[in-house]
PDB file of C-alpha atoms in Angstrom:
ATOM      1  CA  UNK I   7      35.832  10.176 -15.804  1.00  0.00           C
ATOM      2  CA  UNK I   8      33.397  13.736 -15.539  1.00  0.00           C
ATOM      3  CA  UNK I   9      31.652  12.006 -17.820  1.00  0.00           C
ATOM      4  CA  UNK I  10      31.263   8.995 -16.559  1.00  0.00           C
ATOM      5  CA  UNK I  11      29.933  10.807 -13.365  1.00  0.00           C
ATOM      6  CA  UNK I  12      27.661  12.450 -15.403  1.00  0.00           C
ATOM      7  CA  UNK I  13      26.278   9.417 -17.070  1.00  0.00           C
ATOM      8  CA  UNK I  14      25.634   8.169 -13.294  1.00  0.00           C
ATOM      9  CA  UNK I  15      24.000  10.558 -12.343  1.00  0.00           C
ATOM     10  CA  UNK I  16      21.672  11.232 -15.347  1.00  0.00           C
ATOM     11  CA  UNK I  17      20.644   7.523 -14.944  1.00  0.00           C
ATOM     12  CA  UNK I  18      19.867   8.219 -11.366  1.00  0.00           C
ATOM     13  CA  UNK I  19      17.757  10.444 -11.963  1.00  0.00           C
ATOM     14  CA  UNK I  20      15.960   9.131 -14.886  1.00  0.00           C
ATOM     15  CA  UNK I  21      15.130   5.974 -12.629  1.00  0.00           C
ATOM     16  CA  UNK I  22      13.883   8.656  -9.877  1.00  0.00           C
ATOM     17  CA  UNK I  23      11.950   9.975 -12.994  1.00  0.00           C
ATOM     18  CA  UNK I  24      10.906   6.894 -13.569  1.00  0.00           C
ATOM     19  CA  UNK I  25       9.794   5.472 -10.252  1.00  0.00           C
ATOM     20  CA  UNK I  26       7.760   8.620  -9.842  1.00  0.00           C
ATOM     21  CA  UNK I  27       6.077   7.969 -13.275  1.00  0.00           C
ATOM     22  CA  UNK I  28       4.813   4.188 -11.866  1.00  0.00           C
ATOM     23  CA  UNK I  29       3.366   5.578  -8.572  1.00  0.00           C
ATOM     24  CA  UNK I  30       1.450   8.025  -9.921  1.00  0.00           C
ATOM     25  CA  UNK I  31       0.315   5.717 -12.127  1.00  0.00           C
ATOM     26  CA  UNK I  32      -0.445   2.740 -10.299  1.00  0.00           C
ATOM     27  CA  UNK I  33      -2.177   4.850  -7.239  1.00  0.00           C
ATOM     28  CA  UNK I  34      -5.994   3.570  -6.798  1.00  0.00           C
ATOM     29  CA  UNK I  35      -8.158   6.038  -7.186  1.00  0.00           C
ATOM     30  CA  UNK I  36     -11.598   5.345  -5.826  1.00  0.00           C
ATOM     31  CA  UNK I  37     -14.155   4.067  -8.584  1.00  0.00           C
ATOM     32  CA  UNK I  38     -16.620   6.572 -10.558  1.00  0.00           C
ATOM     33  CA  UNK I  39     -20.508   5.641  -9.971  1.00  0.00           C
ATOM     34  CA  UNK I  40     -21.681   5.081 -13.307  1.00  0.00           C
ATOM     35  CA  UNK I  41     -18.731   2.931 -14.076  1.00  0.00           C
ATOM     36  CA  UNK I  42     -17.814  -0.454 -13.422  1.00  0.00           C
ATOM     37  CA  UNK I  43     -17.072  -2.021 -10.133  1.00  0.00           C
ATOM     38  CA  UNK I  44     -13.668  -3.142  -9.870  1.00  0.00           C
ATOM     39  CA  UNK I  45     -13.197  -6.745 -10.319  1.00  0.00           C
ATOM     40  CA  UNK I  46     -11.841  -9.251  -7.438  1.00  0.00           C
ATOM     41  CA  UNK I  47     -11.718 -12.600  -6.369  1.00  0.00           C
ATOM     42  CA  UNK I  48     -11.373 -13.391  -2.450  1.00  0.00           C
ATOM     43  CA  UNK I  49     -11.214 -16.254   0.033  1.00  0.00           C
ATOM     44  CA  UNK I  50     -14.767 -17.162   2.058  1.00  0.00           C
ATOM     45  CA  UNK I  51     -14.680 -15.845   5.322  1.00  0.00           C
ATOM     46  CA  UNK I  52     -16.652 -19.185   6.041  1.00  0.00           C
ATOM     47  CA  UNK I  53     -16.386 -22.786   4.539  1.00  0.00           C
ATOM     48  CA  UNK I  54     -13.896 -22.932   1.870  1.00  0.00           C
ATOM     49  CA  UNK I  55     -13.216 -21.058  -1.646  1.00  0.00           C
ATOM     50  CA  UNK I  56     -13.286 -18.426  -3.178  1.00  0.00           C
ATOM     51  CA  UNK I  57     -16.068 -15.713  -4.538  1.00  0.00           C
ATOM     52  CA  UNK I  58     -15.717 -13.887  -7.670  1.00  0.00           C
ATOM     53  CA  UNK I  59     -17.412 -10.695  -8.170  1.00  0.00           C
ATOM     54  CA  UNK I  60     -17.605 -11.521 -11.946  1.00  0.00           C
ATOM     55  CA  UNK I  61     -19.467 -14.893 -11.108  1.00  0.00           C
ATOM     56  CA  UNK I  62     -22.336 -12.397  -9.826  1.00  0.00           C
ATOM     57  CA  UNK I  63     -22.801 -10.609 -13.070  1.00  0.00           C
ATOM     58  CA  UNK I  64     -26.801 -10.567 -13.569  1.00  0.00           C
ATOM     59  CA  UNK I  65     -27.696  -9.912 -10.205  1.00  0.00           C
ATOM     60  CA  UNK I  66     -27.780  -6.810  -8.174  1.00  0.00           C
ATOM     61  CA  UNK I  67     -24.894  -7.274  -5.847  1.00  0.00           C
ATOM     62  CA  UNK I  68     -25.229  -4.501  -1.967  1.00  0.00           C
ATOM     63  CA  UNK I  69     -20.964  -4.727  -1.442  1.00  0.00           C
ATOM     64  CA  UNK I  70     -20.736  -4.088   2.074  1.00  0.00           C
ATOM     65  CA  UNK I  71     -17.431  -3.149   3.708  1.00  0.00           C
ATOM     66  CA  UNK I  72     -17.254  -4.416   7.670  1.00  0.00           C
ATOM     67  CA  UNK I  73     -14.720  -5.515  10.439  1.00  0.00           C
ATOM     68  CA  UNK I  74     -15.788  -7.321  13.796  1.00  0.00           C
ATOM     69  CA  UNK I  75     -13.598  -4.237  15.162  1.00  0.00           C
ATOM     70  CA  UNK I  76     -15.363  -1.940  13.829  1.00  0.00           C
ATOM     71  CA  UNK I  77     -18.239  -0.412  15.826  1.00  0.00           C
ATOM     72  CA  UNK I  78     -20.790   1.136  13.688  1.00  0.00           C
ATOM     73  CA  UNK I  79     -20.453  -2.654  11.649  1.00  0.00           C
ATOM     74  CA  UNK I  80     -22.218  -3.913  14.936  1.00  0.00           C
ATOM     75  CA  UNK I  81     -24.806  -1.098  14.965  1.00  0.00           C
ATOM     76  CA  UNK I  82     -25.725  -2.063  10.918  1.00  0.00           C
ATOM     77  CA  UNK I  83     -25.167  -5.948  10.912  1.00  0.00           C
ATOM     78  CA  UNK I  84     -29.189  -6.130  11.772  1.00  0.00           C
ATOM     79  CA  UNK I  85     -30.384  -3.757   9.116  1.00  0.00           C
ATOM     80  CA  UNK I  86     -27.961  -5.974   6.197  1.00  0.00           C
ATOM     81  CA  UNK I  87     -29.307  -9.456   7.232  1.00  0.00           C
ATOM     82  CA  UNK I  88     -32.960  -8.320   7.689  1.00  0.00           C
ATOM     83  CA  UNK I  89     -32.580  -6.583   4.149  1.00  0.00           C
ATOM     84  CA  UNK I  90     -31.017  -9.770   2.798  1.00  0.00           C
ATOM     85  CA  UNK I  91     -33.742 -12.066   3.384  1.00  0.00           C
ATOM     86  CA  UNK I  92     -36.212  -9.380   2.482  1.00  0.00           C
ATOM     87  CA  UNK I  93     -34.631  -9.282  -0.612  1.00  0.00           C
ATOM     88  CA  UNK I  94     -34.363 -13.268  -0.921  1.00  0.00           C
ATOM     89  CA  UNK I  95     -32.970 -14.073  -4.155  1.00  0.00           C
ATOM     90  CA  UNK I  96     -32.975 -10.976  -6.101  1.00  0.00           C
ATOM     91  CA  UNK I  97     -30.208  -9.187  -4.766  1.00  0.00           C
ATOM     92  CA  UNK I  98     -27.082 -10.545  -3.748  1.00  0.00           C
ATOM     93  CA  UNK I  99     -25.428  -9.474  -0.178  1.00  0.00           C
ATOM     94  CA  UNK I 100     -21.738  -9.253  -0.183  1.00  0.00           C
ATOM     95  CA  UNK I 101     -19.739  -9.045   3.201  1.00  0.00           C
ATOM     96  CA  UNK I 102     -16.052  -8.220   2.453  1.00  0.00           C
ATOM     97  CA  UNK I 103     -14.406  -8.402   6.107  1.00  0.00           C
ATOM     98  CA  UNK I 104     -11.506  -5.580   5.953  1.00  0.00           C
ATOM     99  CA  UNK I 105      -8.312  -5.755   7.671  1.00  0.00           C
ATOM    100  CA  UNK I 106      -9.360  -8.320  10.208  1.00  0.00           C
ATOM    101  CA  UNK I 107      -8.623 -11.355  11.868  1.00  0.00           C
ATOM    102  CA  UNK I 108     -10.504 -14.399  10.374  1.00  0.00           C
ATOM    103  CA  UNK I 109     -11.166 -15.842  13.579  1.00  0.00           C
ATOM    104  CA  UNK I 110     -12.476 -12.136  14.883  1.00  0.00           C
ATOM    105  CA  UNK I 111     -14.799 -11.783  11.866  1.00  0.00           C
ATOM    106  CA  UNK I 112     -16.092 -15.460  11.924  1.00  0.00           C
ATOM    107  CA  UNK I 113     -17.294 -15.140  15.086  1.00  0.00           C
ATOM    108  CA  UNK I 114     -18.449 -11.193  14.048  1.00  0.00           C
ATOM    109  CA  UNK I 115     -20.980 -13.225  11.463  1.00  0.00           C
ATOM    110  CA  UNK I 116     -21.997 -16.091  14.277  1.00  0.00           C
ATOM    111  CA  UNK I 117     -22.799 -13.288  16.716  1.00  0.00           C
ATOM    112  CA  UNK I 118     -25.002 -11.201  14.326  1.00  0.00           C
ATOM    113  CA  UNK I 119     -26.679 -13.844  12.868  1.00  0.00           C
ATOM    114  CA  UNK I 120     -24.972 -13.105   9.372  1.00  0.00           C
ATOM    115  CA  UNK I 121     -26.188 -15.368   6.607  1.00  0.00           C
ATOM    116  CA  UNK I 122     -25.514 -13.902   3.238  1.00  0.00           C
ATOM    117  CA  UNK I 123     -21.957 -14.771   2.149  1.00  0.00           C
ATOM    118  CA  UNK I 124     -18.578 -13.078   3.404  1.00  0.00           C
ATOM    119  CA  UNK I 125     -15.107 -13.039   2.066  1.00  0.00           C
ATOM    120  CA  UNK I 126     -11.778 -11.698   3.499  1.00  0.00           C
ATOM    121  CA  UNK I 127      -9.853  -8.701   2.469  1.00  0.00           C
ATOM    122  CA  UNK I 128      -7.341  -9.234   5.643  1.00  0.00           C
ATOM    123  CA  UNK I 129      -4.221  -7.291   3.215  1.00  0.00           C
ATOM    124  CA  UNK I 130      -7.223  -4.442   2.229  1.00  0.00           C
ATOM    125  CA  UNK I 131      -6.327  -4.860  -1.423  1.00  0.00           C
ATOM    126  CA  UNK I 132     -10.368  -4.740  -2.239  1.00  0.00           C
ATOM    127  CA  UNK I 133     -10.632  -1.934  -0.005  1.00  0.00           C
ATOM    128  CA  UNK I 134      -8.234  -0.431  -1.486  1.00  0.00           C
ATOM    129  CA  UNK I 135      -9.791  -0.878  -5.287  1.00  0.00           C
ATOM    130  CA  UNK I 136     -12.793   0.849  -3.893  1.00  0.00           C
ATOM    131  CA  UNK I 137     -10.912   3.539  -2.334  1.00  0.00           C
ATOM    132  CA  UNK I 138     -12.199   3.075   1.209  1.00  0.00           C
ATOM    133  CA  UNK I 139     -11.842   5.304   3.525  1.00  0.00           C
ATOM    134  CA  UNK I 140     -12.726   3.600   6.413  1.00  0.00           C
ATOM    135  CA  UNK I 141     -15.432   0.742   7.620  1.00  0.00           C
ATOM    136  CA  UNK I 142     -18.365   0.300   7.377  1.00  0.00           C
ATOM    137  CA  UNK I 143     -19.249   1.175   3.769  1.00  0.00           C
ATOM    138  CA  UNK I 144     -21.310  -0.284   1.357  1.00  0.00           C
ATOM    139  CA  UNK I 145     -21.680  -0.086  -2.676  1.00  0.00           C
ATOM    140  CA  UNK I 146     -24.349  -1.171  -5.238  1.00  0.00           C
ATOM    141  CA  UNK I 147     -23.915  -3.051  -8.172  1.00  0.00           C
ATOM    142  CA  UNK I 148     -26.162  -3.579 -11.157  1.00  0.00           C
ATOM    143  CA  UNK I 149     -26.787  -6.947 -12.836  1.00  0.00           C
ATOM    144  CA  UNK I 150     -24.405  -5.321 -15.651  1.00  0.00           C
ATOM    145  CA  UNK I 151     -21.666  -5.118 -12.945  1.00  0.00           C
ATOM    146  CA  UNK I 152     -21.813  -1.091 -12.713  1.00  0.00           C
ATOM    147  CA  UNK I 153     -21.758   0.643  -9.640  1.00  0.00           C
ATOM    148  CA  UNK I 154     -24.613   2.741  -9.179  1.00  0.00           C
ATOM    149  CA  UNK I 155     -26.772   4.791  -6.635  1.00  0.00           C
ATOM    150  CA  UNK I 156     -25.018   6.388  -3.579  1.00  0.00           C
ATOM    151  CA  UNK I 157     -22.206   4.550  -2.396  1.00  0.00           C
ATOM    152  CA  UNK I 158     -22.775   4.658   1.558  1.00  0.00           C
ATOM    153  CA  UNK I 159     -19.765   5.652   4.187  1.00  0.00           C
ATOM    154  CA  UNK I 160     -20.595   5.087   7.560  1.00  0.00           C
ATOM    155  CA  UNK I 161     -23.369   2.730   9.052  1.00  0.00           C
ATOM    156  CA  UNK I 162     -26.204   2.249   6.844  1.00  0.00           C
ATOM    157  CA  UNK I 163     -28.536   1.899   9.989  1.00  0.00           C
ATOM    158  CA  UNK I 164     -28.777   5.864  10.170  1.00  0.00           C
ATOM    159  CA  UNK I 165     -28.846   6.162   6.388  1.00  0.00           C
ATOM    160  CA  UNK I 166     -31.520   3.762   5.718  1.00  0.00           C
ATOM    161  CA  UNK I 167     -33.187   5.938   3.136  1.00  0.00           C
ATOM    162  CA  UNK I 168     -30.326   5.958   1.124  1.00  0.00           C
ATOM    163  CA  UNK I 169     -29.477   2.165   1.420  1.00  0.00           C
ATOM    164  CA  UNK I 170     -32.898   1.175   0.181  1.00  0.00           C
ATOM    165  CA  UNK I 171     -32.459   3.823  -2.670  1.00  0.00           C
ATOM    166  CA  UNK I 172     -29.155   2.126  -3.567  1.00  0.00           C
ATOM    167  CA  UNK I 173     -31.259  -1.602  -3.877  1.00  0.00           C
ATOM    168  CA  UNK I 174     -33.705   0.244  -5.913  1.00  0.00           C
ATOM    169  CA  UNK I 175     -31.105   1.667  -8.255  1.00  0.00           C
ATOM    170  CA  UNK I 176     -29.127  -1.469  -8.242  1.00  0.00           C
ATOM    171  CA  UNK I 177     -32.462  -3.326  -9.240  1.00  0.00           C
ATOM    172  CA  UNK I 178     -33.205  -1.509 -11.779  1.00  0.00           C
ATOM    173  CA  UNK I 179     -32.568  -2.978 -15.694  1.00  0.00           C
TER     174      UNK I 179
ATOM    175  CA  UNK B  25       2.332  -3.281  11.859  1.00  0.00           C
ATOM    176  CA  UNK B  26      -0.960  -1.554  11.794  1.00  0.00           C
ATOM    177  CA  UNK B  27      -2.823  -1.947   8.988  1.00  0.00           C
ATOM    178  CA  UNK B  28      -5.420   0.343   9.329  1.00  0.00           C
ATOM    179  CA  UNK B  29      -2.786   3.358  10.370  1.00  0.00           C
ATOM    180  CA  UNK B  30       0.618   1.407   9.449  1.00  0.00           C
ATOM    181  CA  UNK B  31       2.493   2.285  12.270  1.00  0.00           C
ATOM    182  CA  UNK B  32       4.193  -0.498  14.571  1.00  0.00           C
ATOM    183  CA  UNK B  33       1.668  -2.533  16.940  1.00  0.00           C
ATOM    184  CA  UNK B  34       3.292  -1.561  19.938  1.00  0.00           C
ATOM    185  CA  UNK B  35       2.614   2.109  18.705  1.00  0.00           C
ATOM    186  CA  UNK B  36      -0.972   2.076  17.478  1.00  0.00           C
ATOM    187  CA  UNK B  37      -4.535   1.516  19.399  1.00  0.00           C
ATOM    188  CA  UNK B  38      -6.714   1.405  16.565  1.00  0.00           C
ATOM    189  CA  UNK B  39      -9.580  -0.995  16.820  1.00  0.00           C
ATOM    190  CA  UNK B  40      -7.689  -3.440  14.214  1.00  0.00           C
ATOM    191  CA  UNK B  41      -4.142  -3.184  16.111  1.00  0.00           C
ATOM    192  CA  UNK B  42      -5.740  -3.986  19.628  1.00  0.00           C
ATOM    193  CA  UNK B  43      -7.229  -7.171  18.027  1.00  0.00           C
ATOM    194  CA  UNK B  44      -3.981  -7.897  16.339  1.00  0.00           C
ATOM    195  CA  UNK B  45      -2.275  -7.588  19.543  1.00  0.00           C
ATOM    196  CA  UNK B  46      -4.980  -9.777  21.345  1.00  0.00           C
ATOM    197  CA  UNK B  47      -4.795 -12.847  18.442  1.00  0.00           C
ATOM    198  CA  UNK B  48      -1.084 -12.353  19.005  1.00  0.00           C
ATOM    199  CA  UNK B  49      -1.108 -12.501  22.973  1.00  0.00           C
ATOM    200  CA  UNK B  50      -3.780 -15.982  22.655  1.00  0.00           C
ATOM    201  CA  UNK B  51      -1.342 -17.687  20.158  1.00  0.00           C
ATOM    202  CA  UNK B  52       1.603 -16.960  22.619  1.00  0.00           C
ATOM    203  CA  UNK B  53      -0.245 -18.455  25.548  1.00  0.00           C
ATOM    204  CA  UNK B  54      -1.113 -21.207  23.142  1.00  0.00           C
ATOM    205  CA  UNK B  55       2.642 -21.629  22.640  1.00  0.00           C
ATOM    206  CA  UNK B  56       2.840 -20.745  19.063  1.00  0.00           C
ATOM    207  CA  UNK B  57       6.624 -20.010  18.235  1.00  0.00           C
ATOM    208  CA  UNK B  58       7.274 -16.445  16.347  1.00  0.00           C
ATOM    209  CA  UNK B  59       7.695 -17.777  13.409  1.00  0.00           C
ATOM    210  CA  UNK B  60       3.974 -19.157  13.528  1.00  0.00           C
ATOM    211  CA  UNK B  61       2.267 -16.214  14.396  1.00  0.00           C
ATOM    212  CA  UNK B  62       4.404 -14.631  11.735  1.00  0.00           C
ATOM    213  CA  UNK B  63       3.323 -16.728   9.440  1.00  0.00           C
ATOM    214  CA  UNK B  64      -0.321 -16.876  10.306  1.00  0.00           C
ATOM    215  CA  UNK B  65      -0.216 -13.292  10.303  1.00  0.00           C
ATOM    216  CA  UNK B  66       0.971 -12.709   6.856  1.00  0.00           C
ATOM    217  CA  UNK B  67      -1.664 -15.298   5.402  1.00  0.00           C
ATOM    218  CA  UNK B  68      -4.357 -13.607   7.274  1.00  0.00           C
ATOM    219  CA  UNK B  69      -3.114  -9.937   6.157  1.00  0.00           C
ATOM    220  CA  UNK B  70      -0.714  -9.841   3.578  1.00  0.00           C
ATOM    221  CA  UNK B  71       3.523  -9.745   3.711  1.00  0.00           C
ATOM    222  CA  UNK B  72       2.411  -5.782   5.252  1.00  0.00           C
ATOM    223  CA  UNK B  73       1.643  -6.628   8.171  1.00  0.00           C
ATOM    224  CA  UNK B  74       5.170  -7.175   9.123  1.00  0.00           C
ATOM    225  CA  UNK B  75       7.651  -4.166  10.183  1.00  0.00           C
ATOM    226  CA  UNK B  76      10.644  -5.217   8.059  1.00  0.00           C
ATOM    227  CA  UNK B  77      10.597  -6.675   4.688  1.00  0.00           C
ATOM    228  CA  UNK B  78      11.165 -10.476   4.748  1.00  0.00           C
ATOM    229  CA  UNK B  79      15.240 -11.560   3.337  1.00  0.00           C
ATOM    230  CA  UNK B  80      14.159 -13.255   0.220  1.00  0.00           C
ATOM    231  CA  UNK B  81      13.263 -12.759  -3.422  1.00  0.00           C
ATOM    232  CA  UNK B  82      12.317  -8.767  -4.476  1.00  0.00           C
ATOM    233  CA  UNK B  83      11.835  -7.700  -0.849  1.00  0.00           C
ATOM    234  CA  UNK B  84      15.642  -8.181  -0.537  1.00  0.00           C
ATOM    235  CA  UNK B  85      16.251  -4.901  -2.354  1.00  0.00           C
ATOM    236  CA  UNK B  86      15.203  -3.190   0.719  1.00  0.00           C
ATOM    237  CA  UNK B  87      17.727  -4.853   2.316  1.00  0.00           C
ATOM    238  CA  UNK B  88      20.531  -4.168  -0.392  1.00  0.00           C
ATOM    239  CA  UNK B  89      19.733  -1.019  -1.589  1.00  0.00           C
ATOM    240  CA  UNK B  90      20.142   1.467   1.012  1.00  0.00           C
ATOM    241  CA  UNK B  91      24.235  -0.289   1.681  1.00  0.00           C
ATOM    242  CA  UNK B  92      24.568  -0.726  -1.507  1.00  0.00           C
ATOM    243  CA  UNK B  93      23.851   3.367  -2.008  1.00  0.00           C
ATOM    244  CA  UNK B  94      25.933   3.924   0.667  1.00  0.00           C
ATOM    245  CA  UNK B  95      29.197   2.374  -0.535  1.00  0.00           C
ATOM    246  CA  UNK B  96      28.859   4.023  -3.774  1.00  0.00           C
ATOM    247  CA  UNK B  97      28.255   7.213  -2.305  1.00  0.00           C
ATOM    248  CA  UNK B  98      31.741   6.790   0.066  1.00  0.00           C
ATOM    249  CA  UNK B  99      33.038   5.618  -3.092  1.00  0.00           C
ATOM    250  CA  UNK B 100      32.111   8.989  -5.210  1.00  0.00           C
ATOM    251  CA  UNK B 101      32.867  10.685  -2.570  1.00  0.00           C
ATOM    252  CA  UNK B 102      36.136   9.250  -1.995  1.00  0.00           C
ATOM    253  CA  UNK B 103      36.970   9.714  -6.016  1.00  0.00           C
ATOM    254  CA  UNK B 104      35.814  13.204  -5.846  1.00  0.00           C
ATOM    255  CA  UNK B 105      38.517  13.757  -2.775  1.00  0.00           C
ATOM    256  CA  UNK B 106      41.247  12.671  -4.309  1.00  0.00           C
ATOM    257  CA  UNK B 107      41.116  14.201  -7.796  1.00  0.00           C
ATOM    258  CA  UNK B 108      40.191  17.454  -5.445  1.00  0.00           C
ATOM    259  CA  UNK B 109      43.919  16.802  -3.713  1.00  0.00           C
ATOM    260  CA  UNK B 110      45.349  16.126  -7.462  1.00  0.00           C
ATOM    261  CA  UNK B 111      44.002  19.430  -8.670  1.00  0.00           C
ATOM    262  CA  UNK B 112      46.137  21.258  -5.883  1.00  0.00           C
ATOM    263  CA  UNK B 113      49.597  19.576  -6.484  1.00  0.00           C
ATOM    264  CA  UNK B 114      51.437  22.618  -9.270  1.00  0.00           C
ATOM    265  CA  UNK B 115      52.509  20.962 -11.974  1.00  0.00           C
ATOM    266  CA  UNK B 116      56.527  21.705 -12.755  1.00  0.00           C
ATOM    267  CA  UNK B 117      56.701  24.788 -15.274  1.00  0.00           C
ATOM    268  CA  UNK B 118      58.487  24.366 -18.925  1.00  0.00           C
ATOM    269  CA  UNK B 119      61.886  25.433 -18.779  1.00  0.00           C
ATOM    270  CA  UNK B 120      62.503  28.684 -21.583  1.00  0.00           C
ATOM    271  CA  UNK B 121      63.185  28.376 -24.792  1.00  0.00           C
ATOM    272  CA  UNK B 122      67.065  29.135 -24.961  1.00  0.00           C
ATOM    273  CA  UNK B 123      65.977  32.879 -27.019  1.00  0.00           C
ATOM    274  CA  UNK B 124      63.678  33.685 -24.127  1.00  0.00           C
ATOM    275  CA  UNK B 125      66.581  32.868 -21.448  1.00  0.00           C
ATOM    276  CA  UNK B 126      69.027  34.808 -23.101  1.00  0.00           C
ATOM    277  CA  UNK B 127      66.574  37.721 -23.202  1.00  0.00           C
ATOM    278  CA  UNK B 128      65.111  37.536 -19.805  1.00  0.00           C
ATOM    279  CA  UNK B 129      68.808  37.831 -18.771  1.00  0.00           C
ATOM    280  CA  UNK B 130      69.863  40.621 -20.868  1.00  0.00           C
ATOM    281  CA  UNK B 131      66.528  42.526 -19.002  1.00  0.00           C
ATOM    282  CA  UNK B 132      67.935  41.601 -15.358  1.00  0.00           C
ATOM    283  CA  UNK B 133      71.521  42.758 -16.257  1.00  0.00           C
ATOM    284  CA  UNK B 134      70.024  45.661 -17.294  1.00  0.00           C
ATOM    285  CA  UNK B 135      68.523  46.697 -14.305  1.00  0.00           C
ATOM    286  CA  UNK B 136      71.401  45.352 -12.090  1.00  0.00           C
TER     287      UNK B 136
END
């Protein structure tokens, strides 16, 4: 019967063992510049469907992390839309809308005039892929689907030198 | 729950709880039932967003687990008692060999 108890208890702690094993190895860890940006798929925010980062491949992609109850997003919203339709067609501006209520960020894009495309990361799973930290913040992406340049934490709006610098870099070939 | 500092609601005033709580508080005055705003919560945030793991599928583990630990702990612990009380009870001693007797006897008269 000891060694029955025994036997218990070993496989107790081997699943402990285990367990431990998995989370370590499953925790996201935030993504390397230089290296690719991780891959998702996500509801629009507006209309229906769904975006896949993948489907941008060939096009600079600015990935910019926002909430409608976030207040810095407010202060930036201006300096992303203007810098989308500078950049017209050659970049692509992403809105991800993190941890919010659709309704809340819908009406977040109506109010600031938002035009380049949205989708919803209401569970934070993106967020978490990028290792946020917080909103806003705001990636670049090559055309070869790397990130690259400086990825931006905090409102771009009093970091514009580095926002342009992360176009530039995401521009390049 | 939270899910910007995953505590409960009724605990948290982040930004993203007090708009939680205010999409909550409109649905109720829209007469939504719980199980609505339940719902429309978890397809807007993910199965996180509620406090308690829902009773179905995987997530019933959470449920299970803990009891099921229990019991077998009460159990072990109830094994471990009782071959414990075993232990204590002295088991009868062999009675001499009939040699032994004889000479164990012989000793006592002697010192009678």
């Amino acid at each position: 019967m000891t060694r029955a108890l025994q036997a218990t208890a070993l496989v107790a702690v081997a699943g402990l063992f285990v367990l431990l094993v998995w989370r370590l190895t499953h925790q996201s860890h935030p993504p390397k510049i230089g290296g690719p940006a991780p891959a998702f798929t996500a509801k629009r925010l507006i209309g229906s469907g769904t975006i896949d980062l993948a489907s941008l491949r060939g096009k600079p992609v600015v990935l910019n992390f926002f909430a409608s109850w976030c207040e810095p997003c407010k202060a930036e919203a201006k300096v992303l839309e203007d810098a989308a339709r500078q950049y017209g067609n050659r970049v692509v501006f992403l809105g991800v809308d993190y941890h919010d209520v659709t309704g809340d960020g819908r009406r977040f894009l109506s109010a600031h005039d938002i035009t380049y495309p949205t989708v919803q990361d209401g569970s934070g799973m993106i967020g978490d892929r990028y290792g946020l930290t917080g909103v806003p913040e705001t990636y670049f992406i090559d055309a070869r689907g790397r990130l690259v340049g400086e990825h931006i934490k905090g409102t771009v709006a009093h970091q514009q030198h580095a926002f342009f610098d992360g176009i530039k870099a995401a521009l390049k070939p | 729950m939270c899910p910007t500092c995953h505590t409960t609601l009724d605990q948290s005033d982040a930004p993203a709880a007090q708009r939680i709580k205010h999409f909550i508080a409109q649905r109720i005055d829209q007469c939504a039932t719980a199980g609505q705003i339940k719902s429309e919560l978890v397809a807007n945030f993910g199965a996180a967003i509620l406090a308690a793991p829902p009773h179905k599928g995987l997530d019933l583990l959470a449920w299970w687990l803990p009891i099921a630990g229990l019991l077998g702990g009460a159990l072990l612990l109830a094994f471990g008692v009782w071959r414990w009380s075993r232990s204590r009870v002295p088991e009868p001693e062999p009675p001499l060999d009939p040699e032994t007797d004889a000479r164990v006897d012989e000793v006592l008269a002697e010192w009678e």
